[in-house]
Structures are given as structure tokens and as C-alpha cells.
Amino acid sequence: MVVKIKIARPTASHPVAMVALLLAGVAIALCALVGFCVFGYYYFAYRSIVDERLSQPIFAETAKIYAAPREVRPEQTLSIRLIANELRQAGYTGDGAAHPSPLGTFSEGVQQIAVHPGAQSYHAPDSATIHVSDGVVDSITDARGQELASYELEPLLITGLSAGAQRIKRRLLTYDEIPPNLVNAVVAIEDRRFFEHNGVDYYRILGAIRNDLTPGHRPVEGGSTITMQLARGFFLSPKRRLKRKMIEIAITFQLEHRFTKKQIFQMYANEINLGQRGSFSIDGFGEAAQAYFGKDVRQLSLSECALLAGMIQSPNRLNPFRHPERAIERRNLVLDSMVETGVITKDQAESAKRELPHLAAAGVEASEAPYFVDLVHDQLMQRLGDRDFNREGLRIYTSLDPDLQRLATEAVESTIQTVDAQVDRLHARDRRLGKPYIYPQVALVALNPHTGQVLALEGGRNYGASQLDHAVAMRPTGSIFKPFVYASAFQTAIEGAMLPGQTKLFSPLTLLSDAQTTYDVDNQEYTPRNYKSEYYGEITARFALMRSDNNATIALAGMVGFDRVAALARDSGIITAQGTPAMAIGAYDASPLQMAGAYTVFANDGVHLDPWLLASVRTPTGDIIDEYSPTSRQVLDPRVAYLTTSMMEAVLQGQGTGAGVRNLGFIAPAAGKTGTSHDAWFAGFTSNLLCVVWVGNDDYTDIKLEGAQVAAPIWAAFMKQAILLPQYSDVKDFAPPDGVQLVSLDKITNLLADSACPDDYEAAFLAGTAPTDTCDHPADHRNALQTLSGPGKSGD
């Protein structure tokens, strides 16, 4: 058998095909070479930029702002658990921890907790044991077993100062401080092969492309790795371009070459944006843990770790405050991803899914006291000058009481709607006609009247909307100035000098003229009016202050001497006061913070204290750079301070202009004064807490509402809750000093009350100036004396 093989003759088309294939190969090679060259160019071109960026601290260090230490005293209502939680929040670790905190450690027992401050503690390293029984502190002992009257816990961190003009808040973490659940959650949802790839996950990029091309497929991960996200966030603009992607990959390789995976994750955990809080950007998991959960990041639960990891994709869209359903859905997806990667079990995931988020208070003011912190920043600039306290990472210890600050914020937020409703009624016609009008701003300052410590400060109704701090804005003081007129008059009695036209030393029963009077001031006529233009002839000094009478108060200031009253005001911190008739009714400006300081002369036995916010500035290791002591000076005789306070107590009673605070549920012993000018004020204090509230318009127009209507309700809302806190609950009656006499007077005759005159009131007198006759009720005597303490109305 013969096999024939036919050989085909070459055709003209075969060489062409071969050439085409050859050219295609050359083109691919050239493209690869060009791509390599371009990539190499960007790699080396951006290396210097990366070098420069990494030659400095990767994150701008921020100074840390701390609150005042909580004072623990016997008989306070406190539990072991609460004390332990506060110590953890302050940065202490339990005994036996693998890495004891340099701030300190503690050990819990059933009825006691031992506190051991460390080398970096705010306090001297003196240990103490707090003994608790049935939720009440029994006693406190030091390391030698000696009983202590009180003990201060480590101050809590309020916030870090914002670095620069970007208004960023960040709490820096080391990798070891990041809980494993958070690391696992981020890796599971953002970059599952993070610890395996070299910065670019090619399998993941192909998977992301496949997912994008698959209809209806919900992507779990994007194409960018954690390192690529870090490169983008640190070095590149947000514009999406091919060039940027190439640069991003080039920088990614450089980061992977220079740092370990743990270092890269640490940088990522501190850099990633997780939303907005007020006017500040929340950057990093350390800040996010505090902003969303009010916790140190080390205290986060599995569910909370998953929620934060889920927010990375779209922080604003997945914000748990505004969109809780979306945030929970994304959290659950993260938990499922963690199951898929094997870092948790399905049972753990299901348990975490059943946990509802326990979010911190949504308002930035409650947790971070932004107006207070801004004021601290300003004072640091004044005292430390050009020193870069942010870069140095200084610890700034302040006067703030976080519990009281939270109540201040809540008081403003809970009552400002009521104030707005009154403004709406006042402008009802404008509203119908569509004419615009403004809502007032507010400020609240709370002090310890015996130390000058600024415990809480609200500078506006909404920090996110306006960062102008009204607590330090200069405004006309109105009638809260008037107590300084009456204090000046009491001072003349202490000196044994009678006022012009009087036959006795000044007392609460001194009669004052309540008639409209014209004064000549620099060749111009000044004719003050009472509220609603009501005048009552002669009234007692006590009644004039209680009803805030304008003309009677100016008349008294004229008798004392306008310059003398102004001098007392300036000594008390009202530095703008000048000796004019208008001064007596609060025509000169002062800030709410200055007025709070001025009122310490009444609440602190005549001693004026300058309000203070800064206590100490220290290095990151706890070494003291500077400490600040409050300044004080004796301005009034203690008897004068008490006598004036006693008259201000009457303002909150019966027919007093501030009696409304009693109707609002505030019943503790207190003294105060309403004020109305262009603005509305209320200033008042107990034996251990002083608070001033201001309400007014930013454009300086007349608010046309009384202090009793809009400022007093805010004051009452705050003080009602404040005195329920353990540290302010021991409110006492004001104690009269030696040389002051308390007597009961008949309301009709203002003579000493006896069994025949049961309708009486208590008043304080300088020894030797009180009435000596007992009450009498002849028919022709009743009407003649009615105005001494009667029901007439005067101006606020």
C-alpha cells in the first residue's frame, strides 16, 4: 500500500499573519516597557515627597485637655463599679494586666477598691483604698491605713486640641492599644489578605472587577487595600484619575517597603475619617470610640468594633446617630465577614447582632465642652506664647467638671425651645407677614464660689452652628448689677456713716424714693423709668431690690456716691463700670464669665475670686511645666456680703422677680437676681455652686423679654439637676457671720413679729440696726406702712 502525503504550497497570507503576531508582541512589550518606565518615574519622583512627609511626625501631636479630678468623700453615693469604670476611662489598668499603665493601676474587691497612681499620674504617687458599703463610701484610707477626708481620682480626658485650621479631632493609638476585634473587623471588611499581600492585592482587584460586571451583586470589598487607602489619604488629592491610581500604587509599594504590617495598620487606624461631630472631623478609631460610644477604644465590644469598621465605607451615610438602621445593617455585614474569615464563630456573630448600639450623647457640647476647650486654647496661647504645645503633646489639666458640663448642655438644649416659642409669640405679626427675625443666643457659666473654679461653660445654643463664645462676650449687665449698689450702702453702715438725708445707718428697712427723677449727666438729661412706668413713692431697700426697682436703686447709688459704687464694681471684676446714674441699673458691659466672678464677693464672704480654667500644664510623662493658682482679694466685709445675700434670697421668694425658679421646682436655699436690659440675665448661687445665665441677640437688638422669663428657667433647669449630683448635694443655708442679727418681722409693719403677728418674714441686719419695737396693728397704721414691704410692682 502506497501512502501519499500532500504538502500544501505556502500562500501569500501566512507571512502577513506571522508579521502581525510579531508586531502585536512587540507592541505589548513596548506598552509594558512604557508602563514600567512611567511607573518607575512616579515611584522615584514621589519618593522624595514620601521621604519629606515621613521625615516629620506622621500625625500632628495634639495637646490633651483633662477635666478636674473627681473628689471622693465619705458618705457619697458611689459604687465600686463606677469608680473602676472611671479609672479605666482615665487610662488605669487593673492589677495583673500584661502592660500596666504608667498612669496607674487599681485592684477591685467586694467592698473596696485600691488605687495606685503611677509615675505619670496627675497626683503624687500616693495609693489609697476606698471602702464602699451598700453603694455609699464608708471611708478612705491611705497606704499607711490612716483615714483621709477625701481623695481625688485621676482626671478624665475631655478631648485633644484641634491642630491647625482643619478642625480635626484625633486620639492617637499604638497598635497594641487597638483591640483585636477591631483589627479583625477592619481586615475582614476592608482587606482580607492585608497581612499576606505586598500592598496590592491582584486577586482582589480582579474580584472587584468581576463583581462590578455581575448584575445585582453586592460587593463586600472594594479594590483598594488598606495600604492603598493609607497612601491615598496621606499623600493624594481626592480626584479620581488614572494618574492618581498609578501614583497611589507607587506610594503603596514604598510604604510596604518601609513599614511593618502592624505599623501600617496603626497609621491607618489613626488616619481614617469616621464622620463629623459638630464642626470637627472625627479622624481615627481612638476619637471615634469616644465620639460614638463615649468609651476608650480598648473598652469596645465586638458589636461596637464591627460598627466602626463598617463606617469606613461611607462615614456620613452610615452615621449611627443619623442613620441607625443603615449602620446596623452594615455592622451585621461586617460580623458575617468576620465569620467567613474565621476570626469569630457564628454564635458570637449572632450574639453581637442582637446587641443594640449604646451611643454616647449625640451633642458635641455634652462630651467635649467645645466652648470651654476653645477658651482654654486661647489662655494657653496667652500664657505659653509661641510655644508649640500641640507638637509637644502637653497635658493640660483644667477646672471642668464633666458631670456638671453635661447638665449645662442639657439645660440649654431642654429650655431653648421654650425661649424660641416666646420669641415667636413676640414676633407673631412679623411671622404672619413673612418678615425675618432672629432667635437669641445663650451663655451659661457655673463656678465653685469658694475657689473660682469654672466647672461648666456653655457659650452658645449650638457650637456646630456658631463657635462665637458668648460666655466671654461683653454685654450690658442690666439689673444683676444692682446688688453692688446695695452692698456699697451696707459698707457705709459698717463704717458707721449715715447716708445723706437718713437718721439711721443703712438697713434693709431704709426708705428709698421711688419717684421718677431726672439727672444731669455731662450736660445731658437722663430720666430713667421703672418697668411699666409704675412708681410707688417710698419703699424699703429690701423691697426695692426684691422687685428690682430702677429709680429707688439709682437714688440709693446717689446717696452712697456713684463713684464709690463704681469702685466696688471694678474691684469685683466689672472693669467697665463708671460713676454715673445709669451704672446703678447695669448700663455698662461685662461678660457672663466676669459677672460670675463678680458674684463670688457675695457667695464667698466678701472675697473676690478670678474665674480660672487652667490648673496645670505638664509634659507627656507628667513633669510639671507650669501650675496656676487662682487670685483672690478681700473686697467686702463678710457682714456686707451676707447682708446683701440675704436680700437676694428674698428675690427668689414671694413677690421677688426671681420667684419663678421656685415654681419650676428649684427649692434649695439660694440667692439670686434677675436682669433685663437689651438682654436677659439671671445670676444666682447656693452655698457651693454659682451660676450665671445670659440670653440675648447677636445683632445687639433688644430681646424684649425679661430675665425672669427666659434666663431664669435655664438657670432653674441646670441647678435643679446639679444639686442632685453627689459633689453638690450638700447645700446648706447661708451662715451669718458674727455681727449680723437675724430677726422675724411682721409683713405689715416691718416691726418685730410676735404671737400677735404670725404673718412674718426673716431679715438680716447689721448688729444694732434691727427694729426694737414689736408689731402693732392700729387701723390707721396699716395703710401708711403698706409700701414698706407691700405688693407694689417695680421694674426689673
mmCIF file with all atom_site columns, C-alpha atoms in Angstrom, residues 62-202:
data_model
loop_
_atom_site.group_PDB
_atom_site.id
_atom_site.type_symbol
_atom_site.label_atom_id
_atom_site.label_alt_id
_atom_site.label_comp_id
_atom_site.label_asym_id
_atom_site.label_entity_id
_atom_site.label_seq_id
_atom_site.pdbx_PDB_ins_code
_atom_site.Cartn_x
_atom_site.Cartn_y
_atom_site.Cartn_z
_atom_site.occupancy
_atom_site.B_iso_or_equiv
_atom_site.pdbx_formal_charge
_atom_site.auth_seq_id
_atom_site.auth_comp_id
_atom_site.auth_asym_id
_atom_site.auth_atom_id
_atom_site.pdbx_PDB_model_num
ATOM 1   C CA . THR A 1 62  ? -2.134  67.290 69.974  1.00 0.00 ? 62  THR A CA 1
ATOM 2   C CA . ALA A 1 63  ? -2.203  68.633 73.476  1.00 0.00 ? 63  ALA A CA 1
ATOM 3   C CA . LYS A 1 64  ? -4.657  66.735 75.630  1.00 0.00 ? 64  LYS A CA 1
ATOM 4   C CA . ILE A 1 65  ? -7.258  68.543 77.698  1.00 0.00 ? 65  ILE A CA 1
ATOM 5   C CA . TYR A 1 66  ? -8.205  66.951 81.021  1.00 0.00 ? 66  TYR A CA 1
ATOM 6   C CA . ALA A 1 67  ? -11.100 67.642 83.362  1.00 0.00 ? 67  ALA A CA 1
ATOM 7   C CA . ALA A 1 68  ? -10.753 68.405 87.045  1.00 0.00 ? 68  ALA A CA 1
ATOM 8   C CA . PRO A 1 69  ? -10.261 65.292 89.192  1.00 0.00 ? 69  PRO A CA 1
ATOM 9   C CA . ARG A 1 70  ? -13.343 63.778 90.798  1.00 0.00 ? 70  ARG A CA 1
ATOM 10  C CA . GLU A 1 71  ? -13.201 64.159 94.569  1.00 0.00 ? 71  GLU A CA 1
ATOM 11  C CA . VAL A 1 72  ? -14.388 61.127 96.522  1.00 0.00 ? 72  VAL A CA 1
ATOM 12  C CA . ARG A 1 73  ? -15.612 61.759 100.070 1.00 0.00 ? 73  ARG A CA 1
ATOM 13  C CA . PRO A 1 74  ? -17.152 59.568 102.770 1.00 0.00 ? 74  PRO A CA 1
ATOM 14  C CA . GLU A 1 75  ? -20.973 59.404 102.623 1.00 0.00 ? 75  GLU A CA 1
ATOM 15  C CA . GLN A 1 76  ? -21.033 59.956 98.861  1.00 0.00 ? 76  GLN A CA 1
ATOM 16  C CA . THR A 1 77  ? -23.228 57.674 96.774  1.00 0.00 ? 77  THR A CA 1
ATOM 17  C CA . LEU A 1 78  ? -20.683 55.758 94.703  1.00 0.00 ? 78  LEU A CA 1
ATOM 18  C CA . SER A 1 79  ? -20.208 52.118 93.738  1.00 0.00 ? 79  SER A CA 1
ATOM 19  C CA . ILE A 1 80  ? -17.031 50.082 93.264  1.00 0.00 ? 80  ILE A CA 1
ATOM 20  C CA . ARG A 1 81  ? -18.058 49.513 89.649  1.00 0.00 ? 81  ARG A CA 1
ATOM 21  C CA . LEU A 1 82  ? -18.458 53.240 88.925  1.00 0.00 ? 82  LEU A CA 1
ATOM 22  C CA . ILE A 1 83  ? -15.054 54.062 90.444  1.00 0.00 ? 83  ILE A CA 1
ATOM 23  C CA . ALA A 1 84  ? -13.399 51.228 88.484  1.00 0.00 ? 84  ALA A CA 1
ATOM 24  C CA . ASN A 1 85  ? -15.018 52.351 85.228  1.00 0.00 ? 85  ASN A CA 1
ATOM 25  C CA . GLU A 1 86  ? -13.846 55.912 85.762  1.00 0.00 ? 86  GLU A CA 1
ATOM 26  C CA . LEU A 1 87  ? -10.302 54.730 86.462  1.00 0.00 ? 87  LEU A CA 1
ATOM 27  C CA . ARG A 1 88  ? -10.344 52.634 83.276  1.00 0.00 ? 88  ARG A CA 1
ATOM 28  C CA . GLN A 1 89  ? -11.648 55.600 81.330  1.00 0.00 ? 89  GLN A CA 1
ATOM 29  C CA . ALA A 1 90  ? -8.805  57.687 82.769  1.00 0.00 ? 90  ALA A CA 1
ATOM 30  C CA . GLY A 1 91  ? -6.299  55.139 81.472  1.00 0.00 ? 91  GLY A CA 1
ATOM 31  C CA . TYR A 1 92  ? -5.605  52.990 84.550  1.00 0.00 ? 92  TYR A CA 1
ATOM 32  C CA . THR A 1 93  ? -5.281  49.226 84.220  1.00 0.00 ? 93  THR A CA 1
ATOM 33  C CA . GLY A 1 94  ? -6.308  46.509 86.636  1.00 0.00 ? 94  GLY A CA 1
ATOM 34  C CA . ASP A 1 95  ? -3.707  44.738 88.725  1.00 0.00 ? 95  ASP A CA 1
ATOM 35  C CA . GLY A 1 96  ? -2.218  41.843 86.812  1.00 0.00 ? 96  GLY A CA 1
ATOM 36  C CA . ALA A 1 97  ? -2.540  43.493 83.407  1.00 0.00 ? 97  ALA A CA 1
ATOM 37  C CA . ALA A 1 98  ? 0.098   42.381 80.900  1.00 0.00 ? 98  ALA A CA 1
ATOM 38  C CA . HIS A 1 99  ? 1.075   46.015 80.289  1.00 0.00 ? 99  HIS A CA 1
ATOM 39  C CA . PRO A 1 100 ? 0.477   48.112 83.449  1.00 0.00 ? 100 PRO A CA 1
ATOM 40  C CA . SER A 1 101 ? -0.439  51.719 82.645  1.00 0.00 ? 101 SER A CA 1
ATOM 41  C CA . PRO A 1 102 ? 2.157   54.351 83.575  1.00 0.00 ? 102 PRO A CA 1
ATOM 42  C CA . LEU A 1 103 ? -0.785  56.446 84.787  1.00 0.00 ? 103 LEU A CA 1
ATOM 43  C CA . GLY A 1 104 ? -1.676  53.906 87.451  1.00 0.00 ? 104 GLY A CA 1
ATOM 44  C CA . THR A 1 105 ? -3.377  50.647 88.383  1.00 0.00 ? 105 THR A CA 1
ATOM 45  C CA . PHE A 1 106 ? -6.208  49.544 90.628  1.00 0.00 ? 106 PHE A CA 1
ATOM 46  C CA . SER A 1 107 ? -7.495  46.387 92.285  1.00 0.00 ? 107 SER A CA 1
ATOM 47  C CA . GLU A 1 108 ? -11.158 45.683 92.999  1.00 0.00 ? 108 GLU A CA 1
ATOM 48  C CA . GLY A 1 109 ? -12.619 43.891 95.985  1.00 0.00 ? 109 GLY A CA 1
ATOM 49  C CA . VAL A 1 110 ? -16.181 43.234 97.059  1.00 0.00 ? 110 VAL A CA 1
ATOM 50  C CA . GLN A 1 111 ? -16.366 46.305 99.296  1.00 0.00 ? 111 GLN A CA 1
ATOM 51  C CA . GLN A 1 112 ? -13.205 48.187 98.486  1.00 0.00 ? 112 GLN A CA 1
ATOM 52  C CA . ILE A 1 113 ? -11.052 49.365 95.623  1.00 0.00 ? 113 ILE A CA 1
ATOM 53  C CA . ALA A 1 114 ? -7.351  50.143 95.934  1.00 0.00 ? 114 ALA A CA 1
ATOM 54  C CA . VAL A 1 115 ? -5.969  52.907 93.707  1.00 0.00 ? 115 VAL A CA 1
ATOM 55  C CA . HIS A 1 116 ? -2.250  53.057 92.860  1.00 0.00 ? 116 HIS A CA 1
ATOM 56  C CA . PRO A 1 117 ? -1.246  56.186 90.865  1.00 0.00 ? 117 PRO A CA 1
ATOM 57  C CA . GLY A 1 118 ? 1.733   55.664 88.555  1.00 0.00 ? 118 GLY A CA 1
ATOM 58  C CA . ALA A 1 119 ? 4.739   57.742 87.613  1.00 0.00 ? 119 ALA A CA 1
ATOM 59  C CA . GLN A 1 120 ? 2.780   59.727 85.004  1.00 0.00 ? 120 GLN A CA 1
ATOM 60  C CA . SER A 1 121 ? -0.253  60.356 87.222  1.00 0.00 ? 121 SER A CA 1
ATOM 61  C CA . TYR A 1 122 ? -1.574  63.847 87.809  1.00 0.00 ? 122 TYR A CA 1
ATOM 62  C CA . HIS A 1 123 ? -1.311  63.126 91.524  1.00 0.00 ? 123 HIS A CA 1
ATOM 63  C CA . ALA A 1 124 ? 1.645   62.302 93.696  1.00 0.00 ? 124 ALA A CA 1
ATOM 64  C CA . PRO A 1 125 ? 2.072   58.501 93.726  1.00 0.00 ? 125 PRO A CA 1
ATOM 65  C CA . ASP A 1 126 ? 0.138   58.032 96.955  1.00 0.00 ? 126 ASP A CA 1
ATOM 66  C CA . SER A 1 127 ? -2.071  54.966 96.998  1.00 0.00 ? 127 SER A CA 1
ATOM 67  C CA . ALA A 1 128 ? -5.437  54.907 98.710  1.00 0.00 ? 128 ALA A CA 1
ATOM 68  C CA . THR A 1 129 ? -8.199  52.410 99.384  1.00 0.00 ? 129 THR A CA 1
ATOM 69  C CA . ILE A 1 130 ? -11.828 53.453 99.064  1.00 0.00 ? 130 ILE A CA 1
ATOM 70  C CA . HIS A 1 131 ? -14.216 51.410 101.225 1.00 0.00 ? 131 HIS A CA 1
ATOM 71  C CA . VAL A 1 132 ? -17.806 51.175 99.973  1.00 0.00 ? 132 VAL A CA 1
ATOM 72  C CA . SER A 1 133 ? -20.863 49.604 101.587 1.00 0.00 ? 133 SER A CA 1
ATOM 73  C CA . ASP A 1 134 ? -24.321 49.439 100.001 1.00 0.00 ? 134 ASP A CA 1
ATOM 74  C CA . GLY A 1 135 ? -23.355 51.963 97.344  1.00 0.00 ? 135 GLY A CA 1
ATOM 75  C CA . VAL A 1 136 ? -22.088 54.561 99.837  1.00 0.00 ? 136 VAL A CA 1
ATOM 76  C CA . VAL A 1 137 ? -18.463 55.458 100.583 1.00 0.00 ? 137 VAL A CA 1
ATOM 77  C CA . ASP A 1 138 ? -17.740 54.396 104.162 1.00 0.00 ? 138 ASP A CA 1
ATOM 78  C CA . SER A 1 139 ? -14.162 55.594 104.475 1.00 0.00 ? 139 SER A CA 1
ATOM 79  C CA . ILE A 1 140 ? -10.926 56.268 102.613 1.00 0.00 ? 140 ILE A CA 1
ATOM 80  C CA . THR A 1 141 ? -7.533  55.172 103.890 1.00 0.00 ? 141 THR A CA 1
ATOM 81  C CA . ASP A 1 142 ? -4.014  55.849 102.664 1.00 0.00 ? 142 ASP A CA 1
ATOM 82  C CA . ALA A 1 143 ? -1.215  53.297 102.242 1.00 0.00 ? 143 ALA A CA 1
ATOM 83  C CA . ARG A 1 144 ? -0.459  53.502 105.982 1.00 0.00 ? 144 ARG A CA 1
ATOM 84  C CA . GLY A 1 145 ? -4.081  52.884 106.943 1.00 0.00 ? 145 GLY A CA 1
ATOM 85  C CA . GLN A 1 146 ? -4.712  56.477 108.015 1.00 0.00 ? 146 GLN A CA 1
ATOM 86  C CA . GLU A 1 147 ? -8.188  57.803 107.243 1.00 0.00 ? 147 GLU A CA 1
ATOM 87  C CA . LEU A 1 148 ? -8.487  60.538 104.619 1.00 0.00 ? 148 LEU A CA 1
ATOM 88  C CA . ALA A 1 149 ? -11.158 63.236 104.447 1.00 0.00 ? 149 ALA A CA 1
ATOM 89  C CA . SER A 1 150 ? -11.219 62.965 100.650 1.00 0.00 ? 150 SER A CA 1
ATOM 90  C CA . TYR A 1 151 ? -9.332  61.508 97.696  1.00 0.00 ? 151 TYR A CA 1
ATOM 91  C CA . GLU A 1 152 ? -9.057  62.674 94.101  1.00 0.00 ? 152 GLU A CA 1
ATOM 92  C CA . LEU A 1 153 ? -9.277  60.220 91.214  1.00 0.00 ? 153 LEU A CA 1
ATOM 93  C CA . GLU A 1 154 ? -7.255  60.603 88.025  1.00 0.00 ? 154 GLU A CA 1
ATOM 94  C CA . PRO A 1 155 ? -8.646  63.397 85.791  1.00 0.00 ? 155 PRO A CA 1
ATOM 95  C CA . LEU A 1 156 ? -10.563 62.237 82.729  1.00 0.00 ? 156 LEU A CA 1
ATOM 96  C CA . LEU A 1 157 ? -9.527  63.196 79.219  1.00 0.00 ? 157 LEU A CA 1
ATOM 97  C CA . ILE A 1 158 ? -12.009 65.634 77.682  1.00 0.00 ? 158 ILE A CA 1
ATOM 98  C CA . THR A 1 159 ? -10.511 65.933 74.222  1.00 0.00 ? 159 THR A CA 1
ATOM 99  C CA . GLY A 1 160 ? -7.409  66.788 72.259  1.00 0.00 ? 160 GLY A CA 1
ATOM 100 C CA . LEU A 1 161 ? -6.902  70.293 70.986  1.00 0.00 ? 161 LEU A CA 1
ATOM 101 C CA . SER A 1 162 ? -7.638  70.651 67.296  1.00 0.00 ? 162 SER A CA 1
ATOM 102 C CA . ALA A 1 163 ? -4.404  71.087 65.379  1.00 0.00 ? 163 ALA A CA 1
ATOM 103 C CA . GLY A 1 164 ? -4.433  73.838 62.764  1.00 0.00 ? 164 GLY A CA 1
ATOM 104 C CA . ALA A 1 165 ? -7.384  75.299 60.904  1.00 0.00 ? 165 ALA A CA 1
ATOM 105 C CA . GLN A 1 166 ? -8.820  71.989 59.703  1.00 0.00 ? 166 GLN A CA 1
ATOM 106 C CA . ARG A 1 167 ? -10.755 71.409 62.948  1.00 0.00 ? 167 ARG A CA 1
ATOM 107 C CA . ILE A 1 168 ? -9.763  67.752 63.279  1.00 0.00 ? 168 ILE A CA 1
ATOM 108 C CA . LYS A 1 169 ? -10.093 65.693 66.442  1.00 0.00 ? 169 LYS A CA 1
ATOM 109 C CA . ARG A 1 170 ? -7.849  62.639 66.795  1.00 0.00 ? 170 ARG A CA 1
ATOM 110 C CA . ARG A 1 171 ? -6.731  60.422 69.695  1.00 0.00 ? 171 ARG A CA 1
ATOM 111 C CA . LEU A 1 172 ? -3.551  58.634 68.692  1.00 0.00 ? 172 LEU A CA 1
ATOM 112 C CA . LEU A 1 173 ? -3.287  54.896 69.291  1.00 0.00 ? 173 LEU A CA 1
ATOM 113 C CA . THR A 1 174 ? -0.482  52.370 69.178  1.00 0.00 ? 174 THR A CA 1
ATOM 114 C CA . TYR A 1 175 ? -1.133  49.036 67.505  1.00 0.00 ? 175 TYR A CA 1
ATOM 115 C CA . ASP A 1 176 ? -1.148  47.276 70.888  1.00 0.00 ? 176 ASP A CA 1
ATOM 116 C CA . GLU A 1 177 ? -3.920  49.612 72.112  1.00 0.00 ? 177 GLU A CA 1
ATOM 117 C CA . ILE A 1 178 ? -6.234  48.607 69.265  1.00 0.00 ? 178 ILE A CA 1
ATOM 118 C CA . PRO A 1 179 ? -8.470  45.702 70.373  1.00 0.00 ? 179 PRO A CA 1
ATOM 119 C CA . PRO A 1 180 ? -8.033  42.525 68.296  1.00 0.00 ? 180 PRO A CA 1
ATOM 120 C CA . ASN A 1 181 ? -11.740 42.509 67.439  1.00 0.00 ? 181 ASN A CA 1
ATOM 121 C CA . LEU A 1 182 ? -11.344 45.899 65.774  1.00 0.00 ? 182 LEU A CA 1
ATOM 122 C CA . VAL A 1 183 ? -8.291  44.801 63.786  1.00 0.00 ? 183 VAL A CA 1
ATOM 123 C CA . ASN A 1 184 ? -10.100 41.648 62.679  1.00 0.00 ? 184 ASN A CA 1
ATOM 124 C CA . ALA A 1 185 ? -13.268 43.569 61.773  1.00 0.00 ? 185 ALA A CA 1
ATOM 125 C CA . VAL A 1 186 ? -11.399 46.092 59.615  1.00 0.00 ? 186 VAL A CA 1
ATOM 126 C CA . VAL A 1 187 ? -9.351  43.405 57.857  1.00 0.00 ? 187 VAL A CA 1
ATOM 127 C CA . ALA A 1 188 ? -12.460 41.257 57.242  1.00 0.00 ? 188 ALA A CA 1
ATOM 128 C CA . ILE A 1 189 ? -14.445 44.023 55.581  1.00 0.00 ? 189 ILE A CA 1
ATOM 129 C CA . GLU A 1 190 ? -11.698 46.152 54.010  1.00 0.00 ? 190 GLU A CA 1
ATOM 130 C CA . ASP A 1 191 ? -8.753  43.905 53.086  1.00 0.00 ? 191 ASP A CA 1
ATOM 131 C CA . ARG A 1 192 ? -8.867  40.193 53.968  1.00 0.00 ? 192 ARG A CA 1
ATOM 132 C CA . ARG A 1 193 ? -5.351  39.437 52.688  1.00 0.00 ? 193 ARG A CA 1
ATOM 133 C CA . PHE A 1 194 ? -3.796  42.521 54.314  1.00 0.00 ? 194 PHE A CA 1
ATOM 134 C CA . PHE A 1 195 ? -1.231  40.547 56.306  1.00 0.00 ? 195 PHE A CA 1
ATOM 135 C CA . GLU A 1 196 ? -0.299  38.454 53.246  1.00 0.00 ? 196 GLU A CA 1
ATOM 136 C CA . HIS A 1 197 ? -0.006  40.693 50.165  1.00 0.00 ? 197 HIS A CA 1
ATOM 137 C CA . ASN A 1 198 ? 2.682   43.243 49.357  1.00 0.00 ? 198 ASN A CA 1
ATOM 138 C CA . GLY A 1 199 ? 0.328   46.227 49.293  1.00 0.00 ? 199 GLY A CA 1
ATOM 139 C CA . VAL A 1 200 ? -1.604  45.456 46.097  1.00 0.00 ? 200 VAL A CA 1
ATOM 140 C CA . ASP A 1 201 ? -3.991  42.500 46.132  1.00 0.00 ? 201 ASP A CA 1
ATOM 141 C CA . TYR A 1 202 ? -4.253  41.467 42.475  1.00 0.00 ? 202 TYR A CA 1
#
